[in-house]
Short mmCIF file of C-alpha atoms in Angstrom, two decimals:
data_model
loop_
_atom_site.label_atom_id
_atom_site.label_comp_id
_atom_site.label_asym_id
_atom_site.label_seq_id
_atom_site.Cartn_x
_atom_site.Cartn_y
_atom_site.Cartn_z
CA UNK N 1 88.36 75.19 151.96
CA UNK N 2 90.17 72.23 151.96
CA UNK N 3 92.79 73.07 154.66
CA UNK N 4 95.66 70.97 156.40
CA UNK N 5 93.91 70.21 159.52
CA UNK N 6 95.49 68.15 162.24
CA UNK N 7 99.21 68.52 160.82
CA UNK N 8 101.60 67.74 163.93
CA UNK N 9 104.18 70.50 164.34
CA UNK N 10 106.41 68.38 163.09
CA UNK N 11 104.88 67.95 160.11
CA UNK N 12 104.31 71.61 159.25
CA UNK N 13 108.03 71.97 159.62
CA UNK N 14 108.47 69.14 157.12
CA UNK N 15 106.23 71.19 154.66
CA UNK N 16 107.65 74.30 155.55
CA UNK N 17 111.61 72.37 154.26
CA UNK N 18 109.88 71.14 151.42
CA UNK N 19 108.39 74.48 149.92
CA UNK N 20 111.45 76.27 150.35
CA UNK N 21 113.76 73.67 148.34
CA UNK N 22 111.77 75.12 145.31
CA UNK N 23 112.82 78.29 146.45
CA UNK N 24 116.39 77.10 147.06
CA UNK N 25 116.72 75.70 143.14
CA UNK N 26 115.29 78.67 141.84
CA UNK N 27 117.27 81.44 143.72
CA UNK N 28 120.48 79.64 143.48
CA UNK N 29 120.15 79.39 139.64
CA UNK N 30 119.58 83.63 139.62
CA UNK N 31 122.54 84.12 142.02
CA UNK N 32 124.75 81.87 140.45
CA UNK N 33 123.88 82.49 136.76
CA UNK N 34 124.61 85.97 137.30
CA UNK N 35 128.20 85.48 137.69
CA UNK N 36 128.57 82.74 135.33
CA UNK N 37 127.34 85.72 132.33
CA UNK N 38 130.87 87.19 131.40
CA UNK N 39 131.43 83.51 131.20
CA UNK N 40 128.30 82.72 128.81
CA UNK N 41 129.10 85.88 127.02
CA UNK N 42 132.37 84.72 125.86
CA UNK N 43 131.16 80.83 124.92
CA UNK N 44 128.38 81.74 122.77
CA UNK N 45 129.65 84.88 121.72
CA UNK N 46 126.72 86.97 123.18
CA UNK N 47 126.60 90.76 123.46
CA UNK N 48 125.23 92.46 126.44
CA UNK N 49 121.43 92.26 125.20
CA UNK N 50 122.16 89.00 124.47
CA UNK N 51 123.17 88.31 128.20
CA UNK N 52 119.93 90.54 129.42
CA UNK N 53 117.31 88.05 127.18
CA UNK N 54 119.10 85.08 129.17
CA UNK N 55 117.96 86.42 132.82
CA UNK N 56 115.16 87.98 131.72
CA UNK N 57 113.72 84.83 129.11
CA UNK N 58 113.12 83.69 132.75
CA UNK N 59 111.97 86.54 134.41
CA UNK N 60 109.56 87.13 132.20
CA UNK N 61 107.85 84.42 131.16
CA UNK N 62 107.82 83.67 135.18
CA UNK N 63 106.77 87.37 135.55
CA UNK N 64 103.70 86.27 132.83
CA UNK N 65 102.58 82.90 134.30
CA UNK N 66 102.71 83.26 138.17
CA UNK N 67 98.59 84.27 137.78
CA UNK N 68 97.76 81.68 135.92
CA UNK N 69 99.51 79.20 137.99
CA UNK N 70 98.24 80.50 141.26
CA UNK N 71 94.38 80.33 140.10
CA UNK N 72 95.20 76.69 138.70
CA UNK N 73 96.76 75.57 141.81
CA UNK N 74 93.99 76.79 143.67
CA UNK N 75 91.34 75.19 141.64
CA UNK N 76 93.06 71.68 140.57
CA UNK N 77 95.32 70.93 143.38
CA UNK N 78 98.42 72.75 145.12
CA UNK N 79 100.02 69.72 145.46
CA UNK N 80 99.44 68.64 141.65
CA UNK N 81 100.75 72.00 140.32
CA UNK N 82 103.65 72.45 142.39
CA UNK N 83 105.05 68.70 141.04
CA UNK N 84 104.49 69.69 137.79
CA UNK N 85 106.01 72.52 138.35
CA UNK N 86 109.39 70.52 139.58
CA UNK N 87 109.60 67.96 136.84
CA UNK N 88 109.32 71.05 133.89
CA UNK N 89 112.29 72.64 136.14
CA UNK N 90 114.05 69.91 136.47
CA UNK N 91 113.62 68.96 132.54
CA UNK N 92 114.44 73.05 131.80
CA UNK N 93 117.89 72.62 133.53
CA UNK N 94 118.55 69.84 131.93
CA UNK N 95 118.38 71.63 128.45
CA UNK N 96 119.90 74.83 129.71
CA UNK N 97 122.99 72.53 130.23
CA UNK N 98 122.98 70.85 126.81
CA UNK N 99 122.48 74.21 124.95
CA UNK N 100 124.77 74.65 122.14
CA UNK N 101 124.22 78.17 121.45
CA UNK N 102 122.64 81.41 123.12
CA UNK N 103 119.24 81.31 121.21
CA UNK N 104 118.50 77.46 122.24
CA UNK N 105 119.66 78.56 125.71
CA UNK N 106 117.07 81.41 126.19
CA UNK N 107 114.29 78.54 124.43
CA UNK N 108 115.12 76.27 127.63
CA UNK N 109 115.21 79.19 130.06
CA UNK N 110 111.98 79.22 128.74
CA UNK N 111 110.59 75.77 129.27
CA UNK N 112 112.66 76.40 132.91
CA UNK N 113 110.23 79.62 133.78
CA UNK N 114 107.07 77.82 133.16
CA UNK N 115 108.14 75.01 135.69
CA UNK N 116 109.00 77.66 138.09
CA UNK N 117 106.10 79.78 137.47
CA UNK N 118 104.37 76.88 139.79
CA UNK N 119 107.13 76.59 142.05
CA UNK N 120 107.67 79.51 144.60
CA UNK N 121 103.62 81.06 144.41
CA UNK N 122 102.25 77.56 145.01
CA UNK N 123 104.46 76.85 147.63
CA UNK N 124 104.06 79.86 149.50
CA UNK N 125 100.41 79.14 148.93
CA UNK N 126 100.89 75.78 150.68
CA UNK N 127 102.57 77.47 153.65
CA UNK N 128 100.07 79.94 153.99
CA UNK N 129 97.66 77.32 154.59
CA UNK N 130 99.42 74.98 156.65
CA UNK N 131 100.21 77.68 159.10
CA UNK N 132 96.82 79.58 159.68
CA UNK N 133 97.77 81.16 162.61
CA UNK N 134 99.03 84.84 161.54
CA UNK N 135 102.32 84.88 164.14
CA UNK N 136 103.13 81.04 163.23
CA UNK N 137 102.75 82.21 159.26
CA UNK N 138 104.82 85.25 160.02
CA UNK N 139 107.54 83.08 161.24
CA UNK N 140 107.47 80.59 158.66
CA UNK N 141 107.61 83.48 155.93
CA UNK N 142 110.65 84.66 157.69
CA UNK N 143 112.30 81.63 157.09
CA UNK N 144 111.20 81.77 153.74
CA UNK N 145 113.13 84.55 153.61
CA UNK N 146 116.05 83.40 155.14
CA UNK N 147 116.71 81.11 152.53
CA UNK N 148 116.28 83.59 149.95
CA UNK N 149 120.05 84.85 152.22
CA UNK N 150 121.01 81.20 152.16
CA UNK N 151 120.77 80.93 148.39
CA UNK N 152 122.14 84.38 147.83
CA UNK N 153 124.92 83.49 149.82
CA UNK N 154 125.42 79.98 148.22
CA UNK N 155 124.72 81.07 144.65
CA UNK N 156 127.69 83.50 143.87
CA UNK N 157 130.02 81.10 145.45
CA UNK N 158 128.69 77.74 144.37
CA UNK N 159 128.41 79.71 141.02
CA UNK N 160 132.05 80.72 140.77
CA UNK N 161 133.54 77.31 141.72
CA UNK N 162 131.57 75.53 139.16
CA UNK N 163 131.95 77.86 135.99
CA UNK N 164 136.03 77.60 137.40
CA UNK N 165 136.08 74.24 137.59
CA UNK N 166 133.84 72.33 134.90
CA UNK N 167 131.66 75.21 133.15
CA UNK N 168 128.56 77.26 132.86
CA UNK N 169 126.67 74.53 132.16
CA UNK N 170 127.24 72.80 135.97
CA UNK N 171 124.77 75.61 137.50
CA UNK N 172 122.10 73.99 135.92
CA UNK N 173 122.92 70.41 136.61
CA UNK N 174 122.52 71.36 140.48
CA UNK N 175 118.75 71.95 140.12
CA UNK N 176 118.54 68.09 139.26
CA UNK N 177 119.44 66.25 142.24
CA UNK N 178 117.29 69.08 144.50
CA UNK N 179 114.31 69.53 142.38
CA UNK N 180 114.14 65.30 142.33
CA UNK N 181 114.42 65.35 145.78
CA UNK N 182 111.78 67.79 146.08
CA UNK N 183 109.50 66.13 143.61
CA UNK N 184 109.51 62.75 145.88
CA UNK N 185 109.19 64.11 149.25
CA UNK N 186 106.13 66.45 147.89
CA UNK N 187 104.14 63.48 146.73
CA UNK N 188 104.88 61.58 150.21
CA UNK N 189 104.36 64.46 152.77
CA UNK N 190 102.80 67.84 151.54
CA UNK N 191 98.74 67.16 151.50
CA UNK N 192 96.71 68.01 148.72
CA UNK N 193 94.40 71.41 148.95
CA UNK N 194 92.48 73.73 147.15
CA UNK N 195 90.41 76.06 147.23
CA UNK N 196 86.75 75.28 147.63
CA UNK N 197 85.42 77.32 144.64
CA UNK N 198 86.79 76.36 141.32
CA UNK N 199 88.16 79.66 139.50
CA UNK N 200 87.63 79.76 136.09
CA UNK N 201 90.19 80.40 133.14
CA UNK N 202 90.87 83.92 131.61
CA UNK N 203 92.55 83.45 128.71
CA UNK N 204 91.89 86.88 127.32
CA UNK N 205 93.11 88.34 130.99
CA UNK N 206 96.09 85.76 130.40
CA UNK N 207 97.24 87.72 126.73
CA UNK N 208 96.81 90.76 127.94
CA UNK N 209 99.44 90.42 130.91
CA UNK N 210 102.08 88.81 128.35
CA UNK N 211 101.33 91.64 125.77
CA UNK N 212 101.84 94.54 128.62
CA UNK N 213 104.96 92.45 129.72
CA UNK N 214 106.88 91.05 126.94
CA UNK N 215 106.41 94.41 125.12
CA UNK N 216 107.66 96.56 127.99
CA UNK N 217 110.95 94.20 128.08
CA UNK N 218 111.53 94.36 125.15
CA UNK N 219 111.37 98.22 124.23
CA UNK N 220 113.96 98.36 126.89
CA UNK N 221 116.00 95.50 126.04
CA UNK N 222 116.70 96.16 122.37
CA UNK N 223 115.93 100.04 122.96
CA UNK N 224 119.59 100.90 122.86
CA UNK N 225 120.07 98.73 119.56
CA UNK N 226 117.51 99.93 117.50
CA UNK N 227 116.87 103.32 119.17
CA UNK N 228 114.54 104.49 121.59
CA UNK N 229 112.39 106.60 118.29
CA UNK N 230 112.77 103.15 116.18
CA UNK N 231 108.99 102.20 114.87
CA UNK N 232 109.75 98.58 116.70
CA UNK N 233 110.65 100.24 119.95
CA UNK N 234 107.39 103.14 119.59
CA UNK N 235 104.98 99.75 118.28
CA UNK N 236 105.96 97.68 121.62
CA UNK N 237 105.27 101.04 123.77
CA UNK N 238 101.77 101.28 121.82
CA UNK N 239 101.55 97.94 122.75
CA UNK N 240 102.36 97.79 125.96
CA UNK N 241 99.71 100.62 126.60
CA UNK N 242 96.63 99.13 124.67
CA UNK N 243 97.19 96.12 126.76
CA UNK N 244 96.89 98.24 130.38
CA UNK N 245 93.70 99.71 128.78
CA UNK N 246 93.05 96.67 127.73
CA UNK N 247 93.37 95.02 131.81
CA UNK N 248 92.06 97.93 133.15
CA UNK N 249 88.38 98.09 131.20
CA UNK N 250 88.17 94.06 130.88
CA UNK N 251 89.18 92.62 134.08
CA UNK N 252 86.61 94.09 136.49
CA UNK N 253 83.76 92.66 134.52
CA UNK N 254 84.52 89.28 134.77
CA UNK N 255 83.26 87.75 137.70
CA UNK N 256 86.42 85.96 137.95
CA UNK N 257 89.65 88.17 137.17
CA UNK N 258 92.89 86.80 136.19
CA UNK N 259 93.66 90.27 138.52
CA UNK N 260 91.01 91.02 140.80
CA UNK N 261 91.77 94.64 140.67
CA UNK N 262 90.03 95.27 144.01
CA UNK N 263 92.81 93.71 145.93
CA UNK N 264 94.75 97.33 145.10
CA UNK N 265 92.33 99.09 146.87
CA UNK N 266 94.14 97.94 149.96
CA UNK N 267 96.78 100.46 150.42
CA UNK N 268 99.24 97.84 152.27
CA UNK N 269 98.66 95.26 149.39
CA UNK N 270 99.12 97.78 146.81
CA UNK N 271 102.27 99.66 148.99
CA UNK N 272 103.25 95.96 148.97
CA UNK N 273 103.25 95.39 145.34
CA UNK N 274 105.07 98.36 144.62
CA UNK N 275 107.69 97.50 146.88
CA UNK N 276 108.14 94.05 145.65
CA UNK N 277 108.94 95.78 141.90
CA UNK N 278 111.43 98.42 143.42
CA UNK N 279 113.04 96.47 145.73
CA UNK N 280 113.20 93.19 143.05
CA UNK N 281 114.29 95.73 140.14
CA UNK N 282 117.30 97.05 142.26
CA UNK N 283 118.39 93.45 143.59
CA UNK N 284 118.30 92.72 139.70
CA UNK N 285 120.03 95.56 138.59
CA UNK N 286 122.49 95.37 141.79
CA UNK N 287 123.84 91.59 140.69
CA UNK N 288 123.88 92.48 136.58
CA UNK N 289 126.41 95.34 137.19
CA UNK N 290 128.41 94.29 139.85
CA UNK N 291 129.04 90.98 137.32
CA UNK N 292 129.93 93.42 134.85
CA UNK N 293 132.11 95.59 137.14
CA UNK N 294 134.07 92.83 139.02
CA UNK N 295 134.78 90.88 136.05
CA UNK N 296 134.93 93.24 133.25
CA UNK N 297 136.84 96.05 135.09
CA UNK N 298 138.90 94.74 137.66
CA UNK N 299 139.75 91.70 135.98
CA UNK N 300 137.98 89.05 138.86
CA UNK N 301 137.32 85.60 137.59
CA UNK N 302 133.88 84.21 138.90
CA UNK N 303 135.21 82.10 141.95
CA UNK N 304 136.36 85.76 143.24
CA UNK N 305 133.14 87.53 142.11
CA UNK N 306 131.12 85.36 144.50
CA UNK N 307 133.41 85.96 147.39
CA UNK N 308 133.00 89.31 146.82
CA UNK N 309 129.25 89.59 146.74
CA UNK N 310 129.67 87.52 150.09
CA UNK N 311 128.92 90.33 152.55
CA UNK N 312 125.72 91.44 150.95
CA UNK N 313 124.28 87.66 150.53
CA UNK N 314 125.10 87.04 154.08
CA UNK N 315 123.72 89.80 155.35
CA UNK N 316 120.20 88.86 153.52
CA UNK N 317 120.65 85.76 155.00
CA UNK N 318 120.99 86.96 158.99
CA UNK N 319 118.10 89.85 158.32
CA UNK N 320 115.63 87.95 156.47
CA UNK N 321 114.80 86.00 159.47
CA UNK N 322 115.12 88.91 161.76
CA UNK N 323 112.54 91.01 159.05
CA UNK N 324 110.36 87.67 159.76
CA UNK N 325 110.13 88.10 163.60
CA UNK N 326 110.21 92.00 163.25
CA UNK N 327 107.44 92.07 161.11
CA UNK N 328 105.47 89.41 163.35
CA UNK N 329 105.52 91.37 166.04
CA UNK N 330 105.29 94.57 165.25
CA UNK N 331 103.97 94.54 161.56
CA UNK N 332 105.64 96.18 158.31
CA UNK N 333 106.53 99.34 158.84
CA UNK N 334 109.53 99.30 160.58
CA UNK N 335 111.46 96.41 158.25
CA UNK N 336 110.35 98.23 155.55
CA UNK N 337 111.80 101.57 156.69
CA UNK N 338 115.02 99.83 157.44
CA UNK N 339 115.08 97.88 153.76
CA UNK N 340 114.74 101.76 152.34
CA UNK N 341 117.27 103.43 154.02
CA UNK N 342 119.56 100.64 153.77
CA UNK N 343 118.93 100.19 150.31
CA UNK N 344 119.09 104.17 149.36
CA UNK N 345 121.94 104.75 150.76
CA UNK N 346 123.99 102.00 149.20
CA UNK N 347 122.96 103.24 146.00
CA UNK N 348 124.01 107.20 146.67
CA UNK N 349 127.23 105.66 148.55
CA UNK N 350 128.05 103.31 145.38
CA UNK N 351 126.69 106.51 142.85
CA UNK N 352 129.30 109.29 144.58
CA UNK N 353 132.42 107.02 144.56
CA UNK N 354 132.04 105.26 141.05
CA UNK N 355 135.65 104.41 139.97
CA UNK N 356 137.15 101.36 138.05
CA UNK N 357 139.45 100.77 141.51
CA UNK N 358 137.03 101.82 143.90
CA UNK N 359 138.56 101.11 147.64
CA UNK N 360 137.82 97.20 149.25
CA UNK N 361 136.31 99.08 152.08
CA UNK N 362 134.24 101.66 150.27
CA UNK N 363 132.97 98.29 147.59
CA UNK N 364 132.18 95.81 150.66
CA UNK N 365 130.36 98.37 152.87
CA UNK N 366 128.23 99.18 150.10
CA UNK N 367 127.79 95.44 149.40
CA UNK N 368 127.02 95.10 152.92
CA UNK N 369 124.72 97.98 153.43
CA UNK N 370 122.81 96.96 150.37
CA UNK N 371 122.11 93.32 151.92
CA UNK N 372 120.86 94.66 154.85
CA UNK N 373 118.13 96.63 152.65
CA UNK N 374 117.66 93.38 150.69
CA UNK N 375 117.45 91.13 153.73
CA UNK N 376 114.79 93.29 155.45
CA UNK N 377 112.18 93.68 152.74
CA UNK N 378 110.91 90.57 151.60
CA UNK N 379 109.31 89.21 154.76
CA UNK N 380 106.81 92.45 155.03
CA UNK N 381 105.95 92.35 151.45
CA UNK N 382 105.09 88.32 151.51
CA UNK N 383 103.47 88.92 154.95
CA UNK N 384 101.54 91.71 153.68
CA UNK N 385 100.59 90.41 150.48
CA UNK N 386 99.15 87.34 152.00
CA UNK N 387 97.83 88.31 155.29
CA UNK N 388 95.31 90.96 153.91
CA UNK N 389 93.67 88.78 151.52
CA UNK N 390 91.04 85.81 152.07
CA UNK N 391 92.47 82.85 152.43
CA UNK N 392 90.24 81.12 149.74
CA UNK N 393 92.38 83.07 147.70
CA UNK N 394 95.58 82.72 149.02
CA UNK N 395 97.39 80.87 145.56
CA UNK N 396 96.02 84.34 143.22
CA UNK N 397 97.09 86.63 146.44
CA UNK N 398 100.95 84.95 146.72
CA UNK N 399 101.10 85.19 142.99
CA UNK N 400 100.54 88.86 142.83
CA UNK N 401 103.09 89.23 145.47
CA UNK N 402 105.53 86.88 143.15
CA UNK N 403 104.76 88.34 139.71
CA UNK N 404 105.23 91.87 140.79
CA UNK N 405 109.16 90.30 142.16
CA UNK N 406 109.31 88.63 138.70
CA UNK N 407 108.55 92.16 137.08
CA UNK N 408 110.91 94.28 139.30
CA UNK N 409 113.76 92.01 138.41
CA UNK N 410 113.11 91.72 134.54
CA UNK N 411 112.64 95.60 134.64
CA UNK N 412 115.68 95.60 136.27
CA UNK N 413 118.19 93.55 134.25
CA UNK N 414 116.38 95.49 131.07
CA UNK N 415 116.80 99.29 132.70
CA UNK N 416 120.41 98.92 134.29
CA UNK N 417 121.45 96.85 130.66
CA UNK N 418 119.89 99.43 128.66
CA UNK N 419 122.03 102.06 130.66
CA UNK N 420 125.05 100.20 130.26
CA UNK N 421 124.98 98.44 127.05
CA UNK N 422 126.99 100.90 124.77
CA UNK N 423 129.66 101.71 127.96
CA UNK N 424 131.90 99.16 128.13
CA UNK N 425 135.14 100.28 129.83
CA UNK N 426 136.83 103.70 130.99
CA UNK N 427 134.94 107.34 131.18
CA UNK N 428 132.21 106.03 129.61
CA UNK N 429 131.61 102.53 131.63
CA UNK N 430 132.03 105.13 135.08
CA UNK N 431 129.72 107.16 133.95
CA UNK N 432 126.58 104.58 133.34
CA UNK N 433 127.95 102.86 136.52
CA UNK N 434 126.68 106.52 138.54
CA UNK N 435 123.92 106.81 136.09
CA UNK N 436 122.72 102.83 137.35
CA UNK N 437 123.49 103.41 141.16
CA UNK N 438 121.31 106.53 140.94
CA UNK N 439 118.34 104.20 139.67
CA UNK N 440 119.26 101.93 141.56
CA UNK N 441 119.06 104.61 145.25
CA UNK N 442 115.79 105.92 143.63
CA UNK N 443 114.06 102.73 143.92
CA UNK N 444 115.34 102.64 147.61
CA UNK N 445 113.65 105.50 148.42
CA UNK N 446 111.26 104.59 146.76
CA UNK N 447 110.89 101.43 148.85
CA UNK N 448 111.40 103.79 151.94
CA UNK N 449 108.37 106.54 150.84
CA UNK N 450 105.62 103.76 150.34
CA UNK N 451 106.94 101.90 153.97
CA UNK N 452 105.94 104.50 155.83
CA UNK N 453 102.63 105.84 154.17
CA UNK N 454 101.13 102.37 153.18
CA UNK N 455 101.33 101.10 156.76
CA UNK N 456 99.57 103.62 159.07
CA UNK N 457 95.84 104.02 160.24
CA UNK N 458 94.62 105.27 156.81
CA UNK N 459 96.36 102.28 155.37
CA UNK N 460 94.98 99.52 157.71
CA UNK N 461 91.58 101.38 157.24
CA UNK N 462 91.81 100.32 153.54
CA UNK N 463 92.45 96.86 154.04
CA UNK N 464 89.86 96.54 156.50
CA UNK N 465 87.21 97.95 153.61
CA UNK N 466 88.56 95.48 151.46
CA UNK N 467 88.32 92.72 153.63
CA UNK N 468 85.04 93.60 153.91
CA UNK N 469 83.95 94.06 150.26
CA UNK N 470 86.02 90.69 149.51
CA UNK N 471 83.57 89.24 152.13
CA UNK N 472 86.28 87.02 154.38
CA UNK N 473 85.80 87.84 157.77
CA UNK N 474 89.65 86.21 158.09
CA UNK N 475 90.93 88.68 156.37
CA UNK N 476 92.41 92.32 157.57
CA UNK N 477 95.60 93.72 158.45
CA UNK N 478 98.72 92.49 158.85
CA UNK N 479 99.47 91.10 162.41
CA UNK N 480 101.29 93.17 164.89
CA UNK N 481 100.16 96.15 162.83
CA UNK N 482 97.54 97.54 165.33
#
């Protein structure tokens, strides 16, 4: 493999600030988009599926491409893709901002998700191979994920003050000056690498994920328009399950998967993966609501919105780094146990005392509590993801790990829309609100049942095997897990 030998410290940590300004751009424009949407809804005269197809034009097509970008990036270059991947974000923002209406704004959140889809897997692909030694990568993951609290934290506010002061459109001019910045320091400090083997292109593999994707969206998405029995809604289902039959029978006899399904067989990299989708799908869910709620029903314009959402994003930003040490020491389990229960019972708190005036207290515990859950789980599912697997593979391995985020927030923003698209104020707006928090609690336990069994003996046991059959001898559990 080409690696990064002979890096100074120094120099890692240069890398390391580098990577996670893509990140940076690409959260902030989530968080802050979010509360710009009542905003957007009103300019282009949107309705609420309207507003879902602009988060989730992104999401998806992301969701669709992270594979293919993580194979290329490990074959061509890491450095190559991930500049590409800044200029077509850069470019994407650009015509987000000059969009004059909500179709040509969803075409350039388009063009903006296939410049990200090289952005956040390649970098963490870079990282993983700059720091090769499992507690030094553990640490620089958790700062990964401390800027995922830093952008959280900046993105509602930034968001609020923009769309108050000068528009919508601003959010999207901030990605220019950062993703420039980014572009120029990448070509003057991050080395090239690759992997040593050249994987080769599977186009069918490649159709087959944006059939079983785009169809499942969709049926959600415009489910509550057309109706759930519609023949559009049953043909995208149909769809949606020739192409996992399709995956299923057709990827395991290539010699080189767009999926290498055997990865699954690890229980912590398939507990992992799960995780990612729960935990991503109620983080989506969580912001498209509470947008809804605190504009929509108590009347907050989107400067106060962000302020509000303050005490969860700052309490993602103080536990993701704590999650990163946590996890380096003593492995997975117990951040992940804390992101469930944290995450669960925000939903069950916010699902028993849905009300259109719902008490400060009772709102920013629940904000709080939710941020801890938040804040906790994304350095043992990166860790995870990436520690298990060979490193010749470590671009396909971080893109899993990314795509299955994508997924979990696209099905997110489509289930928690779909529940709340024909409720738009009173009884019935109260109602969906339990109906979403209950989803929303479900996926924290969810996140809390598959912590604790995917990270025990049996677990590790798995990986091991998998290591084995994979034939890396680098490769095995997680650090700090024995």
């Amino acid at each position: 493999m080409r690696d990064t030998p002979g890096l100074t410290h120094r120099r890692r940590l240069l890398v390391l600030a580098i990577c996670c300004m893509s990140l940076l751009i690409v959260s902030i424009d989530v968080t802050a988009l979010n509360v710009a949407l009542p905003t957007i809804r009103t300019d282009l005269h949107a309705s609420v599926s309207g507003l879902q197809w602009v988060l989730d034009a992104y999401t998806l097509v992301l969701a669709s491409l992270l594979m293919l970008a993580g194979s290329v990036a490990d074959r061509i270059g890491r450095r190559r893709v991930f500049r590409t991947g800044l200029a077509l974000f850069v470019l994407g923002s650009l015509a987000c901002s000059l969009a004059p209406g909500l179709g040509w704004l969803v075409a350039a959140r388009v063009l903006q998700a296939v410049g990200g889809s090289m952005l956040n897997p390649v970098a963490m692909s870079i990282i993983t191979n700059t720091f090769t030694e499992p507690r030094e990568r553990a640490r620089a993951i958790g700062v990964w994920g401390g800027v995922v609290g830093i952008s959280m934290a900046a993105g509602p506010l930034l968001g609020g003050f923009l769309v108050d002061v000068s528009g919508w459109q601003a959010i999207f001019w901030l990605n220019v000056p950062i993703g420039l910045a980014a572009f120029l320091l990448t070509g003057r400090y991050v080395p090239e690498s690759r992997a040593p083997h050249a994987r080769r292109a599977d186009p069918a593999g490649q159709l087959l994920m944006i059939a079983l994707l785009g169809s499942v969206t969709y049926a959600i998405i415009e489910g509550p328009r057309h109706g759930y029995g519609s023949p559009l809604v049953l043909g995208c289902a149909a769809l949606a399950a020739v192409a996992l039959c399709g995956l299923l029978a057709y990827e395991p006899r290539r010699a080189e998967p767009l999926i290498d399904l055997r990865f699954f067989r690890s229980a912590p990299f398939a507990g992992a993966t799960v995780v990612a989708v729960c935990a991503f799908a109620s983080l989506g869910g969580f912001l498209f609501l509470n947008t809804l709620y605190l504009q929509d029903v108590r009347g907050l314009d989107a400067l106060h919105t962000g302020l509000y959402l303050l005490p969860m994003a700052a309490m993602t930003l103080v536990c993701g780094p704590l999650s990163g040490r946590l996890t380096a020491v003593r492995g997975p389990r117990p951040s992940l146990l804390i992101a469930g229960c944290a995450m669960t019972a925000s939903g069950v708190l916010f699902a028993l005392t849905a009300a259109a005036e719902l008490p400060l207290v009772v709102l920013l515990s629940g904000f709080l509590v939710f941020g801890v859950g938040f804040g906790f789980v994304n350095a043992p599912i990166t860790n995870t993801a990436v520690s298990g697997m060979p490193r010749t593979q470590a671009g396909v391995a971080a893109a899993l790990a990314s795509t299955s985020r994508q997924i979990g927030t696209s099905l997110g923003v489509a289930v928690i829309g779909a529940v709340m698209a024909s409720a738009t104020a009173g009884d019935a707006f109260r109602g969906a609100e339990r109906t979403a928090w209950w989803i929303m609690a479900g996926c924290g336990a969810a996140v809390l049942a598959l912590g604790a069994l995917t990270t025990g003996r049996w677990a590790r046991g798995t990986a091991e095997r998998v290591a084995r059959e994979l034939g890396d001898a680098e490769a095995g559990p997680e650090p700090g897990s024995g």
